[in-house]
């Protein structure tokens, strides 16, 4: 397994920039109108609609109007509330994780791997725990790819081992070590009771127990409910949010692989 560089515990945030104060837009510019949806554990009646309005007002919406209410069984109601807020957003105070590596084309990715590793880059992917949603991991790994981009399998210089869904963490570690993986990619869609966070922490702890630091593969996770700023807290090297493309992942992996020399 090729030794990998140690990225910073927390991905770099965007550099300081000039901010701009903005207010939500609904019917006219700057009117502050927003729409929120939620479910209350109440049967659908006028009391429930009043409770929804009260909650919206406590959230800072005034006036607040229930524009949609639908029973969800006998004991729950789903609401959509439309109303006005007076809050302003300062874009200068927004913290995001910027891409800190060049985005490479397919030929550039393969060439970089040949020059740096002089062998194929090995990637093991899976959905861990009880998560059975493979659409995300397949979009990155499978040759069909995502958003018009081919997946990692398309690259001659990348060996992909896709374990699929509901993979136990010990099994993932076992396969990664057997394959001498350079990187482990994990997708997590199931988020009830923060299952994605618990599974990720379990995975990172298992790899740190099983591998010496210089032998540990890159640990990369992705999913729609992850906060990209939590990589260090969760013990992984990188978090990719929704909308990530295969080229972004491949470019990241290439950027973080050291020379085989």
XYZ file of N, CA and C in Angstrom:
783
model
N 0.846 -1.194 0.000
C 0.000 0.000 0.000
C 0.885 1.248 0.000
N 0.671 2.108 -0.911
C 1.465 3.325 -0.997
C 1.174 4.253 0.169
N 2.215 4.821 0.701
C 2.034 5.782 1.778
C 1.329 7.013 1.240
N 0.377 7.488 2.001
C -0.411 8.632 1.580
C -0.078 9.842 2.419
N -0.221 10.981 1.829
C 0.038 12.203 2.561
C -1.018 12.425 3.619
N -0.651 13.186 4.639
C -1.574 13.461 5.730
C -2.232 14.811 5.518
N -3.505 14.845 5.065
C -4.177 16.126 4.878
C -4.469 16.760 6.227
N -4.731 18.033 6.250
C -5.029 18.693 7.521
C -6.270 18.114 8.161
N -6.351 18.071 9.493
C -7.517 17.498 10.171
C -8.822 18.138 9.730
N -8.797 19.409 9.440
C -10.000 20.098 8.995
C -9.713 20.724 7.637
N -10.527 20.388 6.605
C -10.277 20.985 5.287
C -10.270 22.498 5.370
N -9.451 23.135 4.536
C -9.340 24.593 4.620
C -10.640 25.295 4.284
N -10.956 26.319 5.050
C -12.157 27.103 4.781
C -11.846 28.141 3.713
N -12.899 28.709 3.203
C -12.723 29.738 2.172
C -11.992 30.927 2.762
N -11.145 31.586 1.984
C -10.433 32.773 2.489
C -11.413 33.897 2.778
N -10.973 34.821 3.623
C -11.828 35.955 3.964
C -12.213 36.716 2.701
N -13.457 37.133 2.623
C -13.930 37.847 1.451
C -14.914 38.918 1.882
N -15.151 39.836 1.017
C -16.089 40.903 1.313
C -17.496 40.338 1.402
N -18.211 40.688 2.452
C -19.548 40.154 2.652
C -20.630 41.000 2.010
N -21.796 40.431 1.995
C -22.966 41.109 1.448
C -24.173 40.728 2.298
N -24.961 41.694 2.706
C -26.154 41.425 3.486
C -27.323 41.162 2.535
N -27.981 40.022 2.738
C -29.105 39.662 1.877
C -30.288 39.222 2.729
N -31.497 39.372 2.172
C -32.737 38.957 2.820
C -33.472 38.015 1.868
N -34.224 37.042 2.395
C -34.936 36.107 1.513
C -35.857 36.819 0.520
N -36.056 36.163 -0.606
C -36.896 36.687 -1.686
C -38.105 35.772 -1.869
N -39.287 36.321 -1.900
C -40.500 35.551 -2.131
C -41.267 36.076 -3.321
N -42.049 37.127 -3.104
C -42.821 37.749 -4.178
C -42.081 38.925 -4.803
N -41.403 39.705 -3.968
C -40.635 40.860 -4.453
C -39.276 40.869 -3.781
N -38.324 41.531 -4.383
C -36.954 41.548 -3.876
C -36.891 42.076 -2.441
N -36.260 41.294 -1.575
C -36.045 41.712 -0.200
C -37.266 41.692 0.687
N -38.336 40.975 0.267
C -39.552 40.983 1.097
C -39.463 40.043 2.287
N -38.441 39.184 2.345
C -38.240 38.314 3.505
C -39.169 37.121 3.578
N -39.877 36.806 2.506
C -40.828 35.699 2.539
C -40.109 34.358 2.374
N -40.468 33.391 3.232
C -39.880 32.050 3.192
C -40.979 31.004 3.333
N -40.626 29.780 3.009
C -41.560 28.660 3.127
C -40.858 27.526 3.852
N -41.516 26.965 4.858
C -40.943 25.850 5.611
C -41.967 24.728 5.697
N -41.466 23.525 5.876
C -42.353 22.367 6.027
C -41.926 21.568 7.246
N -42.877 20.950 7.912
C -42.597 20.144 9.093
C -43.813 19.286 9.417
N -43.622 18.357 10.335
C -44.700 17.459 10.770
C -44.898 17.619 12.265
N -46.163 17.682 12.677
C -46.494 17.721 14.105
C -47.233 16.435 14.486
N -47.000 15.950 15.698
C -47.677 14.729 16.148
C -49.099 15.029 16.634
N -49.911 15.582 15.733
C -51.287 15.961 16.029
C -52.196 15.525 14.886
N -53.412 15.063 15.184
C -54.363 14.777 14.107
C -54.743 16.078 13.400
N -55.094 15.981 12.141
C -55.368 17.186 11.367
C -56.712 17.795 11.761
N -56.666 18.988 12.345
C -57.861 19.764 12.642
C -57.433 21.222 12.790
N -58.347 22.083 13.206
C -58.010 23.499 13.322
C -57.006 23.757 14.434
N -57.075 22.948 15.480
C -56.103 23.112 16.564
C -54.693 22.825 16.047
N -54.569 21.783 15.242
C -53.263 21.437 14.681
C -52.741 22.564 13.791
N -53.610 23.156 12.981
C -53.181 24.247 12.110
C -52.772 25.464 12.933
N -53.491 25.700 14.026
C -53.110 26.794 14.917
C -51.767 26.537 15.569
N -51.520 25.278 15.920
C -50.232 24.923 16.513
C -49.093 25.132 15.504
N -49.364 24.818 14.240
C -48.347 25.013 13.206
C -48.026 26.493 13.038
N -49.064 27.340 13.061
C -48.833 28.781 12.966
C -48.042 29.287 14.169
N -48.372 28.767 15.349
C -47.674 29.200 16.559
C -46.199 28.827 16.489
N -45.909 27.604 16.015
C -44.524 27.173 15.882
C -43.773 28.064 14.893
N -44.420 28.367 13.769
C -43.777 29.211 12.762
C -43.469 30.598 13.317
N -44.375 31.147 14.100
C -44.119 32.464 14.681
C -42.948 32.414 15.652
N -42.856 31.323 16.421
C -41.734 31.183 17.343
C -40.415 31.018 16.599
N -40.493 30.552 15.349
C -39.308 30.422 14.514
C -38.923 31.754 13.869
N -39.714 32.786 14.103
C -39.394 34.101 13.582
C -40.187 34.513 12.359
N -41.229 33.733 12.002
C -42.059 34.085 10.852
C -43.283 34.877 11.327
N -43.435 36.070 10.828
C -44.563 36.915 11.235
C -44.851 37.937 10.129
N -46.027 37.807 9.478
C -47.069 36.818 9.712
C -46.697 35.448 9.165
N -47.416 34.418 9.650
C -47.221 33.043 9.204
C -48.563 32.483 8.758
N -48.574 31.838 7.599
C -49.823 31.294 7.052
C -49.637 29.833 6.692
N -50.536 28.980 7.161
C -50.532 27.579 6.765
C -51.124 27.489 5.354
N -50.288 27.115 4.397
C -50.768 27.038 3.012
C -51.023 25.608 2.573
N -50.603 24.634 3.394
C -50.867 23.229 3.065
C -50.839 22.420 4.347
N -51.810 21.549 4.511
C -51.861 20.644 5.657
C -52.431 19.309 5.184
N -51.734 18.234 5.484
C -52.165 16.916 5.028
C -51.990 15.896 6.143
N -53.064 15.141 6.467
C -52.937 14.112 7.504
C -51.937 13.034 7.096
N -51.183 12.574 8.068
C -50.278 11.442 7.857
C -50.676 10.360 8.852
N -51.739 9.615 8.486
C -52.317 8.681 9.428
C -53.204 9.423 10.402
N -53.691 8.752 11.423
C -54.639 9.395 12.345
C -54.011 10.349 13.357
N -52.679 10.288 13.530
C -52.065 11.008 14.645
C -51.021 12.049 14.255
N -50.797 12.254 12.953
C -49.762 13.192 12.518
C -50.284 14.046 11.371
N -49.724 15.256 11.263
C -50.094 16.163 10.166
C -48.844 16.821 9.605
N -48.765 16.833 8.277
C -47.672 17.495 7.575
C -48.116 18.890 7.162
N -47.267 19.901 7.418
C -47.619 21.297 7.146
C -46.597 21.964 6.233
N -47.093 22.884 5.440
C -46.254 23.843 4.732
C -46.731 25.220 5.157
N -45.801 26.033 5.679
C -46.152 27.351 6.197
C -45.365 28.406 5.414
N -46.063 29.470 5.024
C -45.467 30.572 4.272
C -45.549 31.826 5.125
N -44.443 32.527 5.227
C -44.462 33.718 6.066
C -43.240 34.585 5.874
N -43.167 35.642 6.672
C -42.120 36.640 6.519
C -41.148 36.597 7.684
N -39.865 36.720 7.348
C -38.837 36.841 8.383
C -38.099 38.156 8.185
N -37.494 38.626 9.253
C -36.790 39.908 9.189
C -35.273 39.750 9.302
N -34.839 38.488 9.270
C -33.412 38.218 9.419
C -32.642 38.579 8.149
N -31.404 39.026 8.357
C -30.471 39.272 7.270
C -29.353 38.227 7.322
N -28.795 37.898 6.165
C -27.687 36.956 6.083
C -26.451 37.693 5.600
N -25.334 37.530 6.322
C -24.068 38.133 5.941
C -23.231 37.080 5.228
N -23.086 37.208 3.909
C -22.338 36.214 3.155
C -20.861 36.188 3.534
N -20.363 37.270 4.096
C -18.973 37.298 4.523
C -18.701 36.419 5.725
N -19.749 36.048 6.466
C -19.587 35.204 7.651
C -19.859 33.732 7.357
N -20.141 33.394 6.094
C -20.433 32.017 5.727
C -19.128 31.228 5.626
N -19.081 30.060 6.267
C -17.904 29.199 6.220
C -18.192 27.986 5.339
N -17.349 27.759 4.364
C -17.492 26.612 3.475
C -16.134 25.963 3.275
N -16.141 24.714 2.818
C -14.910 24.006 2.485
C -14.687 24.136 0.984
N -13.612 24.801 0.616
C -13.298 24.998 -0.791
C -12.441 23.840 -1.309
N -12.545 23.559 -2.586
C -11.674 22.562 -3.202
C -10.250 23.104 -3.227
N -9.321 22.371 -2.602
C -7.934 22.822 -2.469
C -6.992 22.007 -3.339
N -7.494 21.475 -4.430
C -6.679 20.679 -5.344
C -7.201 20.914 -6.756
N -6.376 20.729 -7.772
C -6.822 20.975 -9.145
C -7.785 19.903 -9.630
N -8.768 20.312 -10.415
C -9.714 19.368 -11.013
C -9.114 18.871 -12.324
N -8.877 17.561 -12.408
C -8.182 16.983 -13.543
C -9.144 16.302 -14.511
N -8.750 16.224 -15.753
C -9.483 15.467 -16.755
C -9.133 13.994 -16.665
N -9.851 13.155 -17.407
C -9.652 11.704 -17.343
C -8.222 11.304 -17.688
N -7.673 11.838 -18.769
C -6.315 11.483 -19.173
C -5.296 11.975 -18.155
N -5.550 13.144 -17.597
C -4.630 13.680 -16.602
C -4.617 12.821 -15.341
N -5.768 12.303 -14.964
C -5.872 11.449 -13.774
C -5.055 10.178 -13.970
N -5.244 9.501 -15.109
C -4.507 8.270 -15.368
C -3.012 8.520 -15.470
N -2.639 9.604 -16.128
C -1.218 9.927 -16.270
C -0.581 10.198 -14.912
N -1.281 10.939 -14.059
C -0.744 11.256 -12.736
C -0.544 9.991 -11.909
N -1.489 9.061 -11.997
C -1.356 7.808 -11.235
C -0.165 7.011 -11.736
N 0.014 6.908 -13.069
C 1.144 6.157 -13.625
C 2.472 6.766 -13.183
N 2.537 8.076 -13.191
C 3.790 8.733 -12.852
C 4.114 8.641 -11.368
N 3.098 8.717 -10.525
C 3.344 8.758 -9.081
C 3.404 7.371 -8.442
N 2.532 6.468 -8.898
C 2.458 5.149 -8.266
C 3.203 4.066 -9.026
N 3.202 4.187 -10.361
C 3.736 3.149 -11.241
C 2.995 1.826 -11.060
N 1.755 1.947 -10.687
C 0.813 0.822 -10.582
C -0.582 1.408 -10.490
N -1.605 0.549 -10.425
C -2.976 1.036 -10.347
C -3.295 1.534 -8.937
N -4.108 2.558 -8.869
C -4.620 3.066 -7.595
C -5.796 2.192 -7.181
N -5.775 1.697 -5.956
C -6.793 0.759 -5.490
C -7.801 1.475 -4.594
N -9.077 1.370 -4.967
C -10.156 2.021 -4.227
C -11.187 0.980 -3.828
N -11.525 0.943 -2.554
C -12.588 0.067 -2.041
C -13.755 0.944 -1.615
N -14.956 0.613 -2.081
C -16.132 1.404 -1.748
C -17.247 0.570 -1.172
N -18.117 1.211 -0.374
C -19.226 0.483 0.247
C -20.203 1.443 0.895
N -21.402 0.917 1.162
C -22.347 1.536 2.088
C -22.289 0.701 3.356
N -21.994 1.301 4.478
C -21.771 0.530 5.702
C -22.989 0.554 6.617
N -22.956 -0.307 7.627
C -24.075 -0.404 8.559
C -25.290 -1.014 7.872
N -26.451 -0.470 8.173
C -27.701 -0.971 7.575
C -28.068 -0.218 6.307
N -27.211 0.680 5.864
C -27.516 1.521 4.708
C -27.529 0.687 3.430
N -28.667 0.681 2.734
C -28.828 -0.090 1.499
C -28.945 0.790 0.272
N -28.649 2.080 0.409
C -28.802 3.026 -0.693
C -27.480 3.162 -1.450
N -27.359 2.431 -2.541
C -26.094 2.382 -3.275
C -26.020 3.374 -4.428
N -27.059 4.174 -4.637
C -27.057 5.085 -5.781
C -25.856 6.018 -5.729
N -25.570 6.567 -4.554
C -24.475 7.511 -4.426
C -23.123 6.888 -4.682
N -22.828 5.750 -4.036
C -21.525 5.120 -4.212
C -21.372 4.595 -5.628
N -22.468 4.088 -6.214
C -22.410 3.602 -7.591
C -22.148 4.742 -8.568
N -22.712 5.912 -8.296
C -22.509 7.057 -9.182
C -21.040 7.464 -9.243
N -20.323 7.261 -8.154
C -18.904 7.611 -8.126
C -18.036 6.477 -8.670
N -18.400 5.242 -8.363
C -17.523 4.120 -8.706
C -17.834 3.484 -10.053
N -19.093 3.260 -10.365
C -19.447 2.523 -11.576
C -19.090 3.292 -12.839
N -18.850 2.577 -13.896
C -18.401 3.206 -15.128
C -19.437 4.176 -15.691
N -20.718 3.924 -15.423
C -21.760 4.818 -15.946
C -21.657 6.209 -15.346
N -21.147 6.331 -14.131
C -20.859 7.629 -13.544
C -22.066 8.459 -13.169
N -21.886 9.787 -13.244
C -22.896 10.728 -12.759
C -22.686 12.068 -13.436
N -23.786 12.728 -13.784
C -23.752 14.081 -14.349
C -22.878 14.165 -15.599
N -22.925 13.108 -16.411
C -22.163 13.112 -17.647
C -20.707 12.719 -17.504
N -20.273 12.378 -16.298
C -18.892 11.964 -16.055
C -18.836 10.468 -15.771
N -17.851 9.790 -16.343
C -17.650 8.369 -16.086
C -17.153 8.171 -14.662
N -17.554 7.032 -14.059
C -17.108 6.719 -12.710
C -15.666 6.244 -12.677
N -15.173 5.947 -11.482
C -13.768 5.590 -11.318
C -13.402 4.325 -12.071
N -14.369 3.416 -12.286
C -14.092 2.199 -13.036
C -13.644 2.490 -14.466
N -13.962 3.637 -14.960
C -13.614 4.002 -16.327
C -12.108 4.155 -16.518
N -11.424 4.491 -15.444
C -9.992 4.766 -15.527
C -9.178 3.473 -15.531
N -8.290 3.339 -16.489
C -7.443 2.157 -16.580
C -6.524 2.033 -15.381
N -6.167 3.167 -14.802
C -5.186 3.161 -13.722
C -5.817 3.092 -12.330
N -7.121 2.842 -12.267
C -7.793 2.713 -10.978
C -8.470 1.346 -10.890
N -8.164 0.619 -9.855
C -8.846 -0.643 -9.564
C -9.931 -0.377 -8.535
N -11.169 -0.697 -8.869
C -12.303 -0.432 -7.991
C -12.853 -1.737 -7.445
N -13.018 -1.805 -6.132
C -13.678 -2.932 -5.479
C -14.914 -2.378 -4.793
N -16.082 -2.606 -5.390
C -17.343 -2.082 -4.865
C -18.056 -3.174 -4.089
N -18.104 -3.031 -2.765
C -18.712 -4.053 -1.913
C -20.216 -3.924 -1.814
N -20.786 -2.825 -2.314
C -22.233 -2.673 -2.316
C -22.792 -2.216 -0.982
N -23.981 -2.738 -0.637
C -24.751 -2.215 0.493
C -24.620 -3.059 1.743
N -24.926 -2.412 2.875
C -25.022 -3.053 4.182
C -23.769 -3.863 4.520
N -22.637 -3.224 4.374
C -21.358 -3.868 4.655
C -20.946 -3.569 6.094
N -20.637 -4.595 6.849
C -20.177 -4.399 8.222
C -18.785 -3.784 8.208
N -18.511 -2.948 9.184
C -17.220 -2.269 9.245
C -16.060 -3.260 9.298
N -16.116 -4.335 10.103
C -14.998 -5.291 10.094
C -14.752 -5.892 8.714
N -15.811 -6.137 7.965
C -15.655 -6.664 6.610
C -14.984 -5.647 5.697
N -15.372 -4.390 5.833
C -14.758 -3.336 5.027
C -13.265 -3.239 5.313
N -12.889 -3.277 6.571
C -11.472 -3.216 6.946
C -10.725 -4.421 6.400
N -11.343 -5.593 6.515
C -10.716 -6.827 6.032
C -10.407 -6.748 4.535
N -11.386 -6.323 3.762
C -11.200 -6.251 2.315
C -10.186 -5.173 1.946
N -10.263 -4.035 2.604
C -9.336 -2.947 2.306
C -7.890 -3.362 2.554
N -7.646 -4.081 3.644
C -6.295 -4.540 3.930
C -5.853 -5.608 2.948
N -6.766 -6.530 2.601
C -6.429 -7.593 1.658
C -6.102 -7.031 0.274
N -6.820 -5.984 -0.119
C -6.612 -5.373 -1.431
C -5.496 -4.335 -1.422
N -4.951 -4.073 -0.236
C -3.946 -3.015 -0.078
C -4.481 -1.700 -0.653
N -5.660 -1.354 -0.203
C -6.362 -0.180 -0.729
C -5.609 1.105 -0.425
N -5.593 1.978 -1.413
C -5.069 3.325 -1.213
C -6.132 4.247 -0.640
N -7.401 3.937 -0.916
C -8.500 4.779 -0.436
C -9.731 3.929 -0.193
N -10.506 4.330 0.786
C -11.789 3.703 1.089
C -12.863 4.772 0.964
N -13.846 4.531 0.108
C -14.946 5.460 -0.102
C -16.216 4.870 0.484
N -16.875 5.635 1.327
C -18.100 5.168 1.988
C -19.220 6.163 1.747
N -20.365 5.658 1.338
C -21.555 6.483 1.149
C -22.558 6.179 2.254
N -23.152 7.240 2.806
C -24.156 7.093 3.866
C -25.351 7.987 3.566
N -26.496 7.356 3.349
C -27.733 8.089 3.085
C -28.666 8.021 4.283
N -28.692 6.878 4.970
C -29.551 6.724 6.144
C -29.010 7.584 7.281
N -29.835 8.509 7.767
C -29.365 9.467 8.774
C -30.196 9.457 10.055
N -31.194 8.576 10.141
C -32.008 8.545 11.355
C -31.126 8.340 12.581
N -31.396 9.172 13.599
C -30.639 9.125 14.845
C -29.135 9.248 14.588
N -28.780 10.028 13.572
C -27.378 10.297 13.233
C -26.594 9.012 12.953
N -27.259 8.050 12.319
C -26.591 6.786 12.008
C -25.370 7.004 11.137
N -25.425 7.984 10.228
C -24.281 8.218 9.336
C -23.055 8.677 10.108
N -23.282 9.462 11.170
C -22.155 9.929 11.980
C -21.584 8.804 12.843
N -22.467 8.015 13.423
C -22.017 6.896 14.255
C -21.245 5.882 13.424
N -21.753 5.559 12.244
C -21.078 4.586 11.382
C -19.713 5.092 10.937
N -19.646 6.381 10.635
C -18.373 6.941 10.183
C -17.335 6.917 11.290
N -17.739 7.271 12.491
C -16.800 7.230 13.617
C -16.334 5.802 13.880
N -17.258 4.844 13.785
C -16.891 3.438 13.977
C -15.871 3.007 12.918
N -16.103 3.401 11.690
C -15.201 3.022 10.605
C -13.811 3.611 10.814
N -13.736 4.906 11.109
C -12.431 5.544 11.265
C -11.665 4.945 12.445
N -12.375 4.632 13.525
C -11.722 4.013 14.681
C -11.197 2.624 14.330
N -11.969 1.867 13.541
C -11.558 0.514 13.171
C -10.294 0.533 12.320
N -10.202 1.469 11.387
C -9.013 1.541 10.545
C -7.806 1.999 11.344
N -7.987 2.885 12.273
C -6.858 3.343 13.070
C -6.360 2.245 14.015
N -7.258 1.374 14.414
C -6.851 0.246 15.246
C -6.138 -0.818 14.423
N -6.578 -0.978 13.168
C -6.044 -2.055 12.333
C -4.777 -1.676 11.585
N -4.529 -0.371 11.385
C -3.416 0.065 10.534
C -2.511 1.038 11.270
N -1.233 0.925 10.980
C -0.317 1.969 11.409
C -0.624 3.227 10.612
N -0.370 4.409 11.166
C -0.733 5.651 10.470
C -0.210 5.732 9.046
N 1.027 5.264 8.828
C 1.607 5.364 7.490
C 1.034 4.331 6.519
N 0.279 3.368 7.021
C -0.299 2.335 6.167
C -1.803 2.482 5.983
N -2.384 3.427 6.683
C -3.847 3.578 6.616
C -4.265 4.182 5.282
N -5.293 3.609 4.648
C -5.797 4.215 3.409
C -6.500 5.531 3.690
N -6.619 6.348 2.662
C -7.439 7.545 2.787
C -8.870 7.132 3.097
N -9.493 7.818 4.024
C -10.883 7.542 4.378
C -11.740 8.702 3.894
N -12.645 8.399 2.973
C -13.480 9.416 2.348
C -14.935 8.999 2.494
N -15.785 9.904 2.975
C -17.207 9.613 3.106
C -18.017 10.661 2.360
N -19.232 10.292 2.007
C -20.107 11.220 1.313
C -21.561 10.892 1.545
N -22.403 11.895 1.373
C -23.836 11.717 1.546
C -24.521 13.058 1.679
N -25.838 13.078 1.516
C -26.559 14.356 1.478
C -26.652 15.083 2.808
N -26.427 14.399 3.926
C -26.598 15.040 5.229
C -25.285 15.299 5.958
N -24.165 15.053 5.311
C -22.881 15.322 5.947
C -22.537 16.803 5.877
N -21.851 17.289 6.892
C -21.274 18.628 6.899
C -19.805 18.475 6.530
N -19.397 19.075 5.419
C -18.020 18.921 4.948
C -16.989 19.400 5.960
N -17.380 20.263 6.877
C -16.443 20.794 7.862
C -16.162 19.827 9.005
N -16.866 18.671 9.041
C -16.739 17.746 10.163
C -15.720 16.640 9.933
N -14.905 16.718 8.901
C -13.971 15.637 8.592
C -13.067 15.303 9.777
N -12.445 16.316 10.353
C -11.562 16.077 11.483
C -12.285 15.482 12.680
N -13.479 15.988 12.946
C -14.261 15.494 14.079
C -14.647 14.036 13.914
N -14.920 13.620 12.681
C -15.346 12.245 12.413
C -14.170 11.304 12.166
N -12.969 11.845 12.082
C -11.803 11.002 11.923
C -11.540 10.545 10.500
N -12.067 11.273 9.512
C -11.829 10.905 8.121
C -11.009 11.997 7.439
N -10.553 11.691 6.238
C -9.701 12.634 5.524
C -10.489 13.644 4.715
N -11.664 13.247 4.244
C -12.462 14.161 3.421
C -13.918 13.762 3.462
N -14.780 14.774 3.422
C -16.223 14.566 3.292
C -16.671 15.237 2.009
N -17.423 14.508 1.207
C -18.012 15.080 0.000
C -19.520 15.167 0.175
N -20.069 16.318 -0.173
C -21.504 16.553 -0.011
C -22.250 16.174 -1.288
N -23.553 16.403 -1.281
C -24.391 16.069 -2.437
C -23.907 16.829 -3.678
N -24.086 16.187 -4.819
C -23.692 16.806 -6.071
C -22.246 16.582 -6.467
N -21.483 15.871 -5.648
C -20.089 15.599 -5.975
C -19.995 14.700 -7.204
N -19.057 14.975 -8.079
C -18.897 14.199 -9.307
C -17.693 13.256 -9.197
N -17.649 12.209 -10.034
C -16.509 11.287 -10.003
C -15.175 11.983 -10.231
N -15.139 12.982 -11.110
C -13.879 13.675 -11.383
C -13.358 14.389 -10.147
N -14.244 14.939 -9.333
C -13.818 15.600 -8.100
C -13.176 14.604 -7.149
N -13.788 13.422 -7.026
C -13.247 12.403 -6.130
C -11.919 11.884 -6.653
N -11.867 11.552 -7.943
C -10.624 11.035 -8.522
C -9.499 12.054 -8.418
N -9.799 13.310 -8.671
C -8.777 14.355 -8.576
C -8.265 14.489 -7.148
N -9.170 14.376 -6.184
C -8.761 14.445 -4.778
C -7.815 13.292 -4.441
N -8.182 12.077 -4.871
C -7.352 10.922 -4.560
C -5.961 11.068 -5.169
N -5.898 11.480 -6.422
C -4.611 11.662 -7.087
C -3.772 12.702 -6.347
N -4.402 13.772 -5.934
C -3.696 14.869 -5.263
C -3.087 14.420 -3.944
N -3.684 13.420 -3.296
C -3.234 13.030 -1.967
C -2.396 11.748 -1.955
N -2.024 11.250 -3.117
C -1.164 10.080 -3.178
C 0.274 10.525 -3.369
N 1.165 10.055 -2.529
C 2.571 10.411 -2.645
C 3.251 9.612 -3.756
N 4.383 10.092 -4.161
C 5.159 9.396 -5.171
C 5.592 8.025 -4.670
N 5.616 7.073 -5.575
C 6.040 5.708 -5.196
C 7.545 5.615 -5.002
N 8.242 6.633 -5.397
C 9.706 6.595 -5.289
C 10.146 6.599 -3.837
